[in-house]
Short mmCIF file of C-alpha atoms in Angstrom, two decimals:
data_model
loop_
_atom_site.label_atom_id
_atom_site.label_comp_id
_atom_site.label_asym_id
_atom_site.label_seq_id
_atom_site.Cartn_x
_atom_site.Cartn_y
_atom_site.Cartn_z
CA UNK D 27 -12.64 -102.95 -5.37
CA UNK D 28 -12.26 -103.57 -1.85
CA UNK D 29 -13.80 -102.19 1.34
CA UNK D 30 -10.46 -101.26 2.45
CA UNK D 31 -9.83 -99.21 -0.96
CA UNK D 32 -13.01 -97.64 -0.83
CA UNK D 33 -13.30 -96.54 2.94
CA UNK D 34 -9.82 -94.91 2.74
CA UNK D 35 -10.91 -92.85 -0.21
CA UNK D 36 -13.87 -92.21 1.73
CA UNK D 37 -11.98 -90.84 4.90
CA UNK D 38 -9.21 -88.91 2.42
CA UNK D 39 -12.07 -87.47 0.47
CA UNK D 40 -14.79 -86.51 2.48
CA UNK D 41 -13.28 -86.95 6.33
CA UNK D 42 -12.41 -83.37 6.86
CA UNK D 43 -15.72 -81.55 5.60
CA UNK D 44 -18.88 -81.53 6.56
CA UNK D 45 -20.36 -84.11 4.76
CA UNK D 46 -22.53 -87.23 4.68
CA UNK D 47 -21.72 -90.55 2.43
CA UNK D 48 -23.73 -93.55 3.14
CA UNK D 49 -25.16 -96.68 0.69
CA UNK D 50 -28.28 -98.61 1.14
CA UNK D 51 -29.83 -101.39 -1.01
CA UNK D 52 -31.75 -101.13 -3.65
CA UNK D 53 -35.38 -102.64 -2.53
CA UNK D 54 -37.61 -101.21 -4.82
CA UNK D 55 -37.70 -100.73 -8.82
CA UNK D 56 -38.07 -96.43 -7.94
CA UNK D 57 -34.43 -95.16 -6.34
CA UNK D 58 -35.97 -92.22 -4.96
CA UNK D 59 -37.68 -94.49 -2.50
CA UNK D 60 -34.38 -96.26 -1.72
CA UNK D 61 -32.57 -92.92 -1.35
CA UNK D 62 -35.45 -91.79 0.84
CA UNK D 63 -34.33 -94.71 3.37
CA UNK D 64 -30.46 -93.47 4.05
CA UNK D 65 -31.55 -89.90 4.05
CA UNK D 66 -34.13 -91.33 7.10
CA UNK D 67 -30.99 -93.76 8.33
CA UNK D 68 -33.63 -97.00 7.67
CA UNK D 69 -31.74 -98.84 5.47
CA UNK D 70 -28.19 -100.02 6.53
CA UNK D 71 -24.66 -100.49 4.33
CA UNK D 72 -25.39 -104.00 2.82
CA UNK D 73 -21.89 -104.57 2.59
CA UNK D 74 -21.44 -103.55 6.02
CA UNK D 75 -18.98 -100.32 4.97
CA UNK D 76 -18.34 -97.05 6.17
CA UNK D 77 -20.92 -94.42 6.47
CA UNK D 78 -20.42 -90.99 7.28
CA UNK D 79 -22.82 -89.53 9.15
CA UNK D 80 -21.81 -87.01 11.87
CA UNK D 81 -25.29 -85.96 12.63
CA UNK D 82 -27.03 -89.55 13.53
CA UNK D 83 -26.40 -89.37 17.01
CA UNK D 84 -27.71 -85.43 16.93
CA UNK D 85 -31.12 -86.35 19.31
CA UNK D 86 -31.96 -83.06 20.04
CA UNK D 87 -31.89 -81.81 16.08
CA UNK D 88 -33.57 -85.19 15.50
CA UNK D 89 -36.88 -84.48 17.93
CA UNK D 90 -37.01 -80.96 16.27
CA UNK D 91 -36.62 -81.33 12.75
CA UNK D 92 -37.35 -85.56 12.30
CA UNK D 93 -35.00 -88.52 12.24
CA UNK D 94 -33.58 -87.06 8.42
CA UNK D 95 -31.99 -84.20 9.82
CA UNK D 96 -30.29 -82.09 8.39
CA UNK D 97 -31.90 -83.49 5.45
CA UNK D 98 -35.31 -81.76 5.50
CA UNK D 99 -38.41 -85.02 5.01
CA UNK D 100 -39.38 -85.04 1.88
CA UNK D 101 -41.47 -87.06 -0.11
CA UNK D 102 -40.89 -89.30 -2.87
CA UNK D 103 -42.07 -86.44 -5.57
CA UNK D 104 -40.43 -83.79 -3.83
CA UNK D 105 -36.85 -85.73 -3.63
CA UNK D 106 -37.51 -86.53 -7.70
CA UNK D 107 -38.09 -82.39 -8.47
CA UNK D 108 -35.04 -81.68 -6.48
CA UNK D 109 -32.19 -84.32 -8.11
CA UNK D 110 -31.43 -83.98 -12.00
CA UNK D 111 -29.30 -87.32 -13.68
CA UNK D 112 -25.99 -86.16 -14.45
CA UNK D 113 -22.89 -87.73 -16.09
CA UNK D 114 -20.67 -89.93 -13.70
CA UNK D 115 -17.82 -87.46 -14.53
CA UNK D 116 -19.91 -84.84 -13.44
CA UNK D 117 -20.37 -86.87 -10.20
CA UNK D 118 -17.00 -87.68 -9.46
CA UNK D 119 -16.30 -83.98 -9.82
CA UNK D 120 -18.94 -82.87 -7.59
CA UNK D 121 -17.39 -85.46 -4.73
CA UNK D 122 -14.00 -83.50 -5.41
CA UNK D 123 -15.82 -80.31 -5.31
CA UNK D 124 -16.74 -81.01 -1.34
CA UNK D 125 -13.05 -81.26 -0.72
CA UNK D 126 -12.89 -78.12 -1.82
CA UNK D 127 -15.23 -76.13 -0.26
CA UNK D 128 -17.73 -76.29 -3.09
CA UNK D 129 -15.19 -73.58 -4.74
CA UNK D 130 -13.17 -74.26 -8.11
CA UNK D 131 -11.18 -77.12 -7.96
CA UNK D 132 -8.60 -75.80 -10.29
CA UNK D 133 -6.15 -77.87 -12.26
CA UNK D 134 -6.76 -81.08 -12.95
CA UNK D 135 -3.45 -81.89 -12.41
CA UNK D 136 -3.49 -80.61 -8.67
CA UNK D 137 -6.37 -82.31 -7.97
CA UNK D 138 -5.09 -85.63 -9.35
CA UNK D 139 -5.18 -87.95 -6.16
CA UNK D 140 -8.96 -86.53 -5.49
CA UNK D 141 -10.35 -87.33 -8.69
CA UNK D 142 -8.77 -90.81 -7.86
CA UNK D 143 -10.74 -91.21 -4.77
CA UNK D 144 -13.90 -89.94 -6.47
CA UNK D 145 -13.27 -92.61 -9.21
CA UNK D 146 -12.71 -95.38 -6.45
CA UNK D 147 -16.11 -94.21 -4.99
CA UNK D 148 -18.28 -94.74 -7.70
CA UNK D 149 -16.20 -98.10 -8.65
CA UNK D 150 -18.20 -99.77 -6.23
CA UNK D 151 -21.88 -98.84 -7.71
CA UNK D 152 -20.44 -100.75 -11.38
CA UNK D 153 -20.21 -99.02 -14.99
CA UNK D 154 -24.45 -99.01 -15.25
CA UNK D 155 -24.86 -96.58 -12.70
CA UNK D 156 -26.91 -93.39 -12.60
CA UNK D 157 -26.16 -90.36 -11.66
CA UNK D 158 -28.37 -87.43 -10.13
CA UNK D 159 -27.52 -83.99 -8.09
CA UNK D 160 -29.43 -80.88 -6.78
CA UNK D 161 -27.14 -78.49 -8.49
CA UNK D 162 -29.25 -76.05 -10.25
CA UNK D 163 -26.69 -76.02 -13.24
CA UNK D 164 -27.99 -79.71 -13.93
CA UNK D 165 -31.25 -78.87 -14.63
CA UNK D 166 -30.53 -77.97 -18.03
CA UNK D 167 -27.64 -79.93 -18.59
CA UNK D 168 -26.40 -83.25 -17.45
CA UNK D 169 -22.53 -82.34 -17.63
CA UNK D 170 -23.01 -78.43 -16.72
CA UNK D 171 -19.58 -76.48 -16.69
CA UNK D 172 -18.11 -76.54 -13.00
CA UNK D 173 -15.16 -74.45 -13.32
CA UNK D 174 -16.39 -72.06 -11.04
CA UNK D 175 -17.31 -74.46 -8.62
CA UNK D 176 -21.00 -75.06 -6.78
CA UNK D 177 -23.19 -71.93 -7.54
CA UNK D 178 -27.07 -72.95 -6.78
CA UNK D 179 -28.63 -75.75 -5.95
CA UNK D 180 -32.13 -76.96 -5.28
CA UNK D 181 -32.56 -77.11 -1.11
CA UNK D 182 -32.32 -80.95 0.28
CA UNK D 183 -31.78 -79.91 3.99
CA UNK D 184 -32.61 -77.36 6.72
CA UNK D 185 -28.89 -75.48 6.45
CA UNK D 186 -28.30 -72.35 3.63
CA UNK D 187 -26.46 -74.42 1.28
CA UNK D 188 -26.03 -78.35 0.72
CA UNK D 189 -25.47 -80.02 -2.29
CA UNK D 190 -24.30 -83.93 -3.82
CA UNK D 191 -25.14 -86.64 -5.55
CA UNK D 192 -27.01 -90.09 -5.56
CA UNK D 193 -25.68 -92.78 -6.96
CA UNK D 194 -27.88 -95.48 -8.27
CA UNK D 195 -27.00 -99.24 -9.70
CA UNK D 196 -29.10 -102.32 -9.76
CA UNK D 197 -27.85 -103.24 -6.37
CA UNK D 198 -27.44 -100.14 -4.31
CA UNK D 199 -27.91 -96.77 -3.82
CA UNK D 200 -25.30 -94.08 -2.63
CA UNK D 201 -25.88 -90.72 -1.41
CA UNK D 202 -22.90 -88.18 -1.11
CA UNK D 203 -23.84 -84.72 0.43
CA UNK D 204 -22.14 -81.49 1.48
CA UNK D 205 -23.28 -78.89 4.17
CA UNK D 206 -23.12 -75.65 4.53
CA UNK D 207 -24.33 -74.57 8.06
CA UNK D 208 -24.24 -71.02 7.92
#
């Protein structure tokens, strides 16, 4: 994996929504703490990669709603009640998912060169990752049927709808959200 590789299936997957994707290191032996630090933007790329992040230079959402924003400040026990582990497959279909519009993604074949980039994205987090997401459908299973696309999800941010997932290896820890400003 390269950062070339993985910042163009960044940019193909997740330039044209709203969405955030950033990775921080992994400081602490608890990843909710870690995760906690790129939702606050206080822990930088530690291989120096892109982050997408269209709302760090908002300054005048920041002074109403906290440095986070749109991601509402929670705590380390209110981030854990919120994010459920799910399979990587399930996460690599929730990163195509945001490409399209949280709605069905339809046939696999269709969606081919998306899964591809979703694949190349979690590449860089190793094969002993974890998986979690705030999609309601998780909290009873970790590989919940996604056919019909994005359907509830447990609040992370100040807007009607956002969902995604954290990614967590020994090393690092990726977050991948999608927004829904209405």
């Amino acid at each position: 994996m390269t950062r070339a590789m993985w910042e163009a299936a960044v940019s193909r997957l997740l330039g044209d929504v709203y969405a955030f994707a950033a990775t921080g290191p992994r400081t602490r032996p608890d990843w909710q703490s870690d995760t906690l630090a790129v939702l606050h933007r206080a822990a930088d790329d530690p291989r120096g990669w892109t982050t997408l992040d269209t709302d760090r230079a908002n300054v005048e959402e920041q002074a109403v709603h906290g440095v986070s924003f749109p991601f509402l400040p929670l705590s380390r026990d209110a981030l854990a009640e919120r994010l459920f582990p799910v399979t990587a497959d399930t996460a690599a279909r929730l990163l195509v998912t945001m490409t399209y519009e949280w709605g069905p993604v339809g046939r696999e074949e269709d969606a081919q060169d998306a899964f591809g980039d979703a694949w190349t994205l979690l590449g860089r987090y190793g094969d002993d990752l974890e998986c979690y997401s705030n999609i309601t459908a998780a909290r009873t299973s970790p590989c919940p049927d996604l056919t019909a696309g994005v359907t509830g999800w447990m609040p992370l941010t100040h807007y009607d709808g956002d969902f995604g997932c954290v990614i967590v290896s020994a090393e690092e820890v990726g977050v991948f959200w999608s927004f829904n400003p209405i």
